[in-house]
């Protein structure tokens, strides 16, 4: 019933558009000369896009932001085209390409306006998603925690920790590589080796989770290769009192990063990468990695203690984990995990976080 309820608003808007198109004149003798007619088209389709976005956020929680927006824009464009075709057969109405362009523009505008709050709020459900099982078959097993290894050519520490703890489960909290773009032809040998390692651990009955950070892009095609994959807020292991996120979205004052996060995970950037030749796409991803190293130094060098504490206490009494900050900090029930760049891993054992 809840699922159906979310669809009532977009279906009602679509029905209203269909009814209006079936009228020879606007109700009440309203006249909309150009450019007001285009503004009306854009406004109505912006509302339709916003309603679809809200609906899919709640009914398709495994759909990343870029896929959700691409699906919505495709739906708006197709419905707008069908609406113009419908008007071709209605006396007093006309089928106009300009109206369809206004419909498409309105859809994009609606999604843009609906995302603006993500620049300054902790209400991040709109860009968060997860797929898989947030529950381990044996919570008594050690859970090895790996935050920000920033691997490049070598998976430093992974083989040694696997050999020393063959029975353990694993949770990766983002920034696994310097940059990882999940398109065919763009993944490195080391990234393919990591995926093979995850396949082998799961084949051996071990739970492996991956929560994406600010250096992972468009990895959802690999979601089936992990027991749990997600992004944004909302990481949790049910029944264990453990919650997490990568940590890059903790500091609401870092607007520059928030804007970059939205742009870099948008459907527009996905389309750009897909249309690029593989060689050019690899160069662009390398440029992105260099920019991530050097931008916003003032925010990167300061641990946002108050914001971190507030985020942690929102999950109390669970233990709340992040990576991202490259420093080991403890605030209330929150723990920022240390940088794993030299194989420094942590472990969740007996309801506590400790060094492996």
Short mmCIF file of C-alpha atoms in Angstrom, two decimals:
data_model
loop_
_atom_site.label_atom_id
_atom_site.label_comp_id
_atom_site.label_asym_id
_atom_site.label_seq_id
_atom_site.Cartn_x
_atom_site.Cartn_y
_atom_site.Cartn_z
CA UNK A 1 0.00 0.00 0.00
CA UNK A 2 2.88 2.35 0.85
CA UNK A 3 4.45 1.55 -2.54
CA UNK A 4 1.23 2.43 -4.35
CA UNK A 5 0.79 5.61 -2.32
CA UNK A 6 4.02 7.13 -3.57
CA UNK A 7 2.83 6.72 -7.17
CA UNK A 8 -0.42 8.63 -6.65
CA UNK A 9 1.08 12.10 -7.16
CA UNK A 10 3.02 11.45 -10.41
CA UNK A 11 0.09 9.50 -11.84
CA UNK A 12 -2.28 12.32 -10.91
CA UNK A 13 -0.01 14.88 -12.60
CA UNK A 14 0.30 12.72 -15.71
CA UNK A 15 -3.49 12.36 -15.78
CA UNK A 16 -3.96 16.12 -15.42
CA UNK A 17 -1.57 16.74 -18.35
CA UNK A 18 -3.48 14.24 -20.49
CA UNK A 19 -6.82 15.85 -19.59
CA UNK A 20 -5.59 19.37 -20.35
CA UNK A 21 -4.25 18.21 -23.72
CA UNK A 22 -7.62 16.76 -24.58
CA UNK A 23 -9.28 20.19 -24.25
CA UNK A 24 -9.64 22.43 -27.29
CA UNK A 25 -9.00 25.46 -25.03
CA UNK A 26 -7.55 25.94 -21.57
CA UNK A 27 -10.23 25.83 -18.84
CA UNK A 28 -11.75 29.13 -17.71
CA UNK A 29 -10.84 30.88 -20.95
CA UNK A 30 -7.20 31.18 -19.89
CA UNK A 31 -4.90 32.38 -22.66
CA UNK A 32 -1.18 31.62 -22.64
CA UNK A 33 0.54 33.43 -25.50
CA UNK A 34 4.25 32.82 -26.12
CA UNK A 35 6.43 32.64 -24.10
CA UNK A 36 3.96 31.99 -21.29
CA UNK A 37 2.89 28.74 -22.95
CA UNK A 38 6.47 27.47 -22.85
CA UNK A 39 6.82 28.52 -19.21
CA UNK A 40 3.62 26.61 -18.41
CA UNK A 41 4.92 23.48 -20.14
CA UNK A 42 8.24 23.69 -18.30
CA UNK A 43 6.56 24.26 -14.92
CA UNK A 44 4.17 21.33 -15.21
CA UNK A 45 6.88 18.93 -16.35
CA UNK A 46 9.21 20.18 -13.60
CA UNK A 47 6.54 19.18 -11.08
CA UNK A 48 6.15 15.81 -12.80
CA UNK A 49 9.92 15.20 -12.61
CA UNK A 50 10.00 16.18 -8.93
CA UNK A 51 7.10 13.84 -8.17
CA UNK A 52 8.79 10.96 -10.01
CA UNK A 53 12.04 11.64 -8.18
CA UNK A 54 10.34 11.48 -4.79
CA UNK A 55 8.54 8.29 -5.77
CA UNK A 56 11.62 6.46 -7.02
CA UNK A 57 13.66 7.54 -3.98
CA UNK A 58 11.22 5.62 -1.80
CA UNK A 59 10.34 2.69 -4.06
CA UNK A 60 13.66 1.97 -5.81
CA UNK A 61 16.20 2.42 -3.01
CA UNK A 62 18.87 0.52 -4.92
CA UNK A 63 18.91 3.03 -7.78
CA UNK A 64 21.84 5.49 -7.75
CA UNK A 65 21.15 9.18 -8.28
CA UNK A 66 22.47 9.27 -11.84
CA UNK A 67 20.39 6.29 -12.98
CA UNK A 68 17.27 7.60 -11.28
CA UNK A 69 17.61 10.99 -12.95
CA UNK A 70 18.34 9.48 -16.35
CA UNK A 71 15.25 7.29 -16.11
CA UNK A 72 13.14 10.27 -15.07
CA UNK A 73 14.41 12.47 -17.89
CA UNK A 74 13.74 9.68 -20.38
CA UNK A 75 10.21 9.24 -18.99
CA UNK A 76 9.52 12.98 -19.10
CA UNK A 77 10.79 13.25 -22.68
CA UNK A 78 8.71 10.28 -23.84
CA UNK A 79 5.59 11.46 -22.07
CA UNK A 80 6.08 14.96 -23.45
CA UNK A 81 6.38 13.52 -26.98
CA UNK A 82 3.22 11.45 -26.51
CA UNK A 83 1.43 14.53 -25.19
CA UNK A 84 2.35 16.57 -28.29
CA UNK A 85 1.22 13.70 -30.52
CA UNK A 86 -2.05 13.57 -28.58
CA UNK A 87 -2.63 17.29 -29.23
CA UNK A 88 -2.16 16.75 -32.96
CA UNK A 89 -5.54 14.98 -32.97
CA UNK A 90 -7.35 17.50 -30.72
CA UNK A 91 -9.22 20.31 -32.55
CA UNK A 92 -7.89 23.71 -31.51
CA UNK A 93 -4.54 22.29 -30.30
CA UNK A 94 -1.26 21.78 -32.14
CA UNK A 95 1.79 19.54 -32.00
CA UNK A 96 4.87 21.73 -31.48
CA UNK A 97 8.52 20.78 -31.20
CA UNK A 98 9.14 23.88 -29.08
CA UNK A 99 6.60 22.70 -26.51
CA UNK A 100 8.38 19.34 -26.29
CA UNK A 101 11.71 21.10 -25.73
CA UNK A 102 10.07 23.11 -22.94
CA UNK A 103 8.81 19.84 -21.41
CA UNK A 104 12.33 18.36 -21.44
CA UNK A 105 13.85 21.56 -20.04
CA UNK A 106 11.25 21.56 -17.28
CA UNK A 107 12.11 17.98 -16.34
CA UNK A 108 15.80 18.83 -16.03
CA UNK A 109 15.02 22.02 -14.13
CA UNK A 110 12.81 20.17 -11.68
CA UNK A 111 15.51 17.61 -10.90
CA UNK A 112 18.09 20.37 -10.49
CA UNK A 113 15.93 22.38 -8.11
CA UNK A 114 15.04 19.23 -6.21
CA UNK A 115 18.75 18.54 -5.62
CA UNK A 116 19.77 21.97 -4.33
CA UNK A 117 19.10 21.06 -0.71
CA UNK A 118 21.87 18.46 -0.95
CA UNK A 119 24.40 21.30 -0.98
CA UNK A 120 23.82 22.24 2.65
CA UNK A 121 21.83 19.59 4.51
CA UNK A 122 22.32 16.21 6.17
CA UNK A 123 19.05 15.00 4.64
CA UNK A 124 20.90 13.00 2.01
CA UNK A 125 18.42 10.28 1.17
CA UNK A 126 18.09 11.70 -2.35
CA UNK A 127 21.66 10.71 -3.25
CA UNK A 128 21.95 7.59 -1.08
CA UNK A 129 21.32 4.04 -2.19
CA UNK A 130 22.19 0.49 -1.23
CA UNK A 131 21.80 -3.01 -2.59
CA UNK A 132 22.30 -6.35 -0.94
CA UNK A 133 22.13 -7.87 2.51
CA UNK A 134 22.74 -5.61 5.53
CA UNK A 135 23.08 -8.69 7.72
CA UNK A 136 25.90 -11.21 8.16
CA UNK A 137 25.23 -14.93 8.47
CA UNK A 138 27.57 -15.12 11.49
CA UNK A 139 27.87 -11.85 13.44
CA UNK A 140 30.40 -13.50 15.75
CA UNK A 141 33.03 -13.52 12.99
CA UNK A 142 35.60 -10.76 12.89
CA UNK A 143 34.70 -7.95 10.48
CA UNK A 144 37.84 -6.35 9.06
CA UNK A 145 37.38 -2.63 8.37
CA UNK A 146 39.34 -0.96 5.56
CA UNK A 147 39.05 2.81 5.14
CA UNK A 148 40.80 4.84 2.45
CA UNK A 149 43.62 2.55 1.35
CA UNK A 150 44.00 4.63 -1.83
CA UNK A 151 45.55 1.69 -3.62
CA UNK A 152 47.17 2.27 -6.97
CA UNK A 153 49.07 -0.62 -8.54
CA UNK A 154 49.39 -2.78 -5.41
CA UNK A 155 46.71 -3.89 -2.92
CA UNK A 156 48.93 -3.12 0.05
CA UNK A 157 48.18 -5.25 3.11
CA UNK A 158 45.23 -7.12 1.62
CA UNK A 159 46.95 -10.44 0.90
CA UNK A 160 48.70 -10.52 4.27
CA UNK A 161 45.50 -9.73 6.22
CA UNK A 162 43.55 -12.31 4.24
CA UNK A 163 46.12 -15.02 4.98
CA UNK A 164 46.28 -14.09 8.67
CA UNK A 165 42.48 -13.93 9.10
CA UNK A 166 40.96 -16.39 6.61
CA UNK A 167 37.65 -16.66 8.53
CA UNK A 168 36.97 -12.93 8.71
CA UNK A 169 34.33 -10.89 6.89
CA UNK A 170 35.26 -7.56 5.27
CA UNK A 171 33.83 -4.04 5.01
CA UNK A 172 35.45 -1.39 2.79
CA UNK A 173 34.47 2.20 3.61
CA UNK A 174 35.41 3.91 0.37
CA UNK A 175 38.37 5.50 -1.43
CA UNK A 176 39.71 2.06 -2.18
CA UNK A 177 41.76 3.34 -5.10
CA UNK A 178 43.07 6.77 -6.01
CA UNK A 179 40.17 6.87 -8.45
CA UNK A 180 37.85 4.10 -9.65
CA UNK A 181 35.44 4.65 -12.54
CA UNK A 182 33.34 1.56 -13.11
CA UNK A 183 33.08 1.62 -16.89
CA UNK A 184 34.28 -1.27 -19.05
CA UNK A 185 37.72 -0.48 -20.41
CA UNK A 186 38.51 2.04 -17.66
CA UNK A 187 39.22 -0.29 -14.76
CA UNK A 188 42.84 -1.04 -13.95
CA UNK A 189 44.51 -4.39 -13.41
CA UNK A 190 44.58 -3.72 -9.67
CA UNK A 191 40.84 -3.00 -9.63
CA UNK A 192 40.12 -6.21 -11.52
CA UNK A 193 42.34 -8.07 -9.03
CA UNK A 194 40.34 -6.59 -6.15
CA UNK A 195 37.07 -7.71 -7.71
CA UNK A 196 38.51 -11.22 -8.17
CA UNK A 197 39.58 -11.18 -4.51
CA UNK A 198 36.01 -10.24 -3.47
CA UNK A 199 34.61 -13.04 -5.64
CA UNK A 200 36.95 -15.54 -3.98
CA UNK A 201 36.09 -14.42 -0.44
CA UNK A 202 32.36 -14.67 -1.13
CA UNK A 203 32.80 -18.06 -2.77
CA UNK A 204 34.40 -19.14 0.50
CA UNK A 205 31.32 -18.06 2.43
CA UNK A 206 32.63 -14.73 3.71
CA UNK A 207 30.59 -11.52 3.77
CA UNK A 208 32.11 -8.62 1.80
CA UNK A 209 30.64 -5.11 1.81
CA UNK A 210 31.68 -2.03 -0.15
CA UNK A 211 30.48 1.48 0.69
CA UNK A 212 31.49 3.99 -1.96
CA UNK A 213 33.53 7.09 -1.16
CA UNK A 214 34.37 10.26 -3.04
CA UNK A 215 36.81 8.48 -5.38
CA UNK A 216 34.43 5.78 -6.64
CA UNK A 217 32.16 6.50 -9.56
CA UNK A 218 29.41 4.48 -11.25
CA UNK A 219 30.31 1.15 -9.60
CA UNK A 220 26.74 -0.07 -9.24
CA UNK A 221 27.19 -2.50 -12.13
CA UNK A 222 29.41 -4.48 -9.71
CA UNK A 223 26.83 -4.53 -6.90
CA UNK A 224 26.07 -8.23 -7.38
CA UNK A 225 29.71 -9.04 -6.65
CA UNK A 226 29.36 -7.81 -3.05
CA UNK A 227 27.02 -8.80 -0.25
CA UNK A 228 26.28 -5.12 0.31
CA UNK A 229 27.09 -2.06 -1.77
CA UNK A 230 25.93 1.48 -1.16
CA UNK A 231 26.67 5.18 -1.23
CA UNK A 232 25.84 8.26 0.81
CA UNK A 233 24.26 7.71 4.21
CA UNK A 234 22.48 4.66 5.58
CA UNK A 235 25.14 1.98 5.90
CA UNK A 236 24.15 -0.48 8.60
CA UNK A 237 24.59 -4.06 9.77
CA UNK A 238 21.29 -5.12 11.29
CA UNK A 239 21.44 -6.78 14.67
CA UNK A 240 25.04 -5.70 15.35
CA UNK A 241 24.69 -2.09 16.43
CA UNK A 242 26.97 -0.89 13.64
CA UNK A 243 26.27 2.02 11.26
CA UNK A 244 28.50 3.90 8.85
CA UNK A 245 29.04 6.18 5.90
CA UNK A 246 32.19 7.16 4.04
CA UNK A 247 32.39 10.53 5.82
CA UNK A 248 32.78 12.91 2.88
CA UNK A 249 29.28 14.31 3.45
CA UNK A 250 29.65 14.98 7.18
CA UNK A 251 30.81 18.58 6.84
CA UNK A 252 27.81 20.59 5.64
CA UNK A 253 29.96 23.76 5.50
CA UNK A 254 32.03 22.36 2.63
CA UNK A 255 29.72 23.59 -0.14
CA UNK A 256 32.40 23.38 -2.82
CA UNK A 257 32.78 19.66 -2.25
CA UNK A 258 29.03 19.14 -2.03
CA UNK A 259 28.62 20.75 -5.44
CA UNK A 260 31.40 18.60 -6.89
CA UNK A 261 29.78 15.50 -5.40
CA UNK A 262 26.48 16.26 -7.12
CA UNK A 263 28.04 17.06 -10.48
CA UNK A 264 30.41 14.09 -10.48
CA UNK A 265 27.59 11.64 -9.72
CA UNK A 266 25.07 13.12 -12.12
CA UNK A 267 23.48 11.54 -15.13
CA UNK A 268 25.05 14.26 -17.27
CA UNK A 269 28.60 13.23 -16.31
CA UNK A 270 27.71 9.56 -16.82
CA UNK A 271 26.59 10.38 -20.37
CA UNK A 272 29.75 12.38 -21.03
CA UNK A 273 31.97 9.49 -19.89
CA UNK A 274 29.99 6.95 -21.89
CA UNK A 275 30.32 9.02 -25.06
CA UNK A 276 34.05 9.65 -24.63
CA UNK A 277 36.69 7.43 -26.25
CA UNK A 278 38.21 5.19 -23.57
CA UNK A 279 41.60 6.88 -23.77
CA UNK A 280 40.17 10.34 -23.25
CA UNK A 281 37.95 9.09 -20.41
CA UNK A 282 41.00 7.67 -18.62
CA UNK A 283 42.79 11.03 -18.94
CA UNK A 284 39.76 12.85 -17.55
CA UNK A 285 39.53 10.45 -14.60
CA UNK A 286 43.24 11.00 -13.88
CA UNK A 287 42.63 14.76 -13.94
CA UNK A 288 39.73 14.29 -11.51
CA UNK A 289 42.02 12.39 -9.15
CA UNK A 290 44.61 15.18 -9.21
CA UNK A 291 41.93 17.78 -8.51
CA UNK A 292 40.63 15.77 -5.57
CA UNK A 293 44.12 15.83 -4.04
CA UNK A 294 44.55 19.59 -4.15
CA UNK A 295 41.14 21.25 -3.78
CA UNK A 296 39.52 22.48 -0.56
CA UNK A 297 42.68 22.13 1.54
CA UNK A 298 41.22 24.23 4.38
CA UNK A 299 38.37 21.78 4.93
CA UNK A 300 40.52 18.68 4.44
CA UNK A 301 43.06 19.69 7.08
CA UNK A 302 40.49 20.32 9.81
CA UNK A 303 38.50 17.52 11.39
CA UNK A 304 34.84 18.72 11.62
CA UNK A 305 34.45 17.62 15.23
CA UNK A 306 31.04 19.10 15.98
CA UNK A 307 29.50 17.93 12.70
CA UNK A 308 30.98 14.46 13.21
CA UNK A 309 29.62 14.23 16.74
CA UNK A 310 26.16 15.28 15.58
CA UNK A 311 26.18 12.69 12.79
CA UNK A 312 27.29 9.99 15.21
CA UNK A 313 24.69 10.83 17.85
CA UNK A 314 21.96 10.58 15.21
CA UNK A 315 22.79 6.85 15.14
CA UNK A 316 23.09 6.33 18.91
CA UNK A 317 23.34 3.88 20.57
CA UNK A 318 24.92 2.13 17.55
CA UNK A 319 28.63 2.54 16.87
CA UNK A 320 29.02 4.93 13.95
CA UNK A 321 32.01 4.60 11.60
CA UNK A 322 33.51 6.71 8.84
CA UNK A 323 36.67 6.79 6.82
CA UNK A 324 37.59 9.82 4.69
CA UNK A 325 39.36 11.93 7.32
CA UNK A 326 42.64 9.95 7.34
CA UNK A 327 42.85 10.36 11.09
CA UNK A 328 41.77 8.21 14.02
CA UNK A 329 39.22 10.19 16.02
CA UNK A 330 36.60 9.19 18.59
CA UNK A 331 33.62 11.41 19.36
CA UNK A 332 30.73 10.09 21.46
CA UNK A 333 29.61 6.89 19.71
CA UNK A 334 31.44 7.84 16.49
CA UNK A 335 34.80 6.56 15.29
CA UNK A 336 36.72 7.95 12.32
CA UNK A 337 38.93 5.10 11.16
CA UNK A 338 42.63 5.65 10.46
CA UNK A 339 44.07 5.81 6.97
CA UNK A 340 44.70 2.29 5.65
CA UNK A 341 47.25 3.39 3.03
CA UNK A 342 50.00 1.11 4.46
CA UNK A 343 47.79 -1.83 5.33
CA UNK A 344 46.59 -0.39 8.64
CA UNK A 345 43.27 -2.14 9.01
CA UNK A 346 40.84 -2.16 11.93
CA UNK A 347 38.42 -4.87 13.07
CA UNK A 348 34.91 -5.00 14.52
CA UNK A 349 35.14 -7.70 17.16
CA UNK A 350 32.84 -8.40 20.07
CA UNK A 351 30.98 -5.12 19.59
CA UNK A 352 34.18 -3.02 19.66
CA UNK A 353 36.49 -1.46 17.08
CA UNK A 354 40.19 -2.20 17.55
CA UNK A 355 43.38 -2.47 15.53
CA UNK A 356 43.73 -5.66 13.53
#
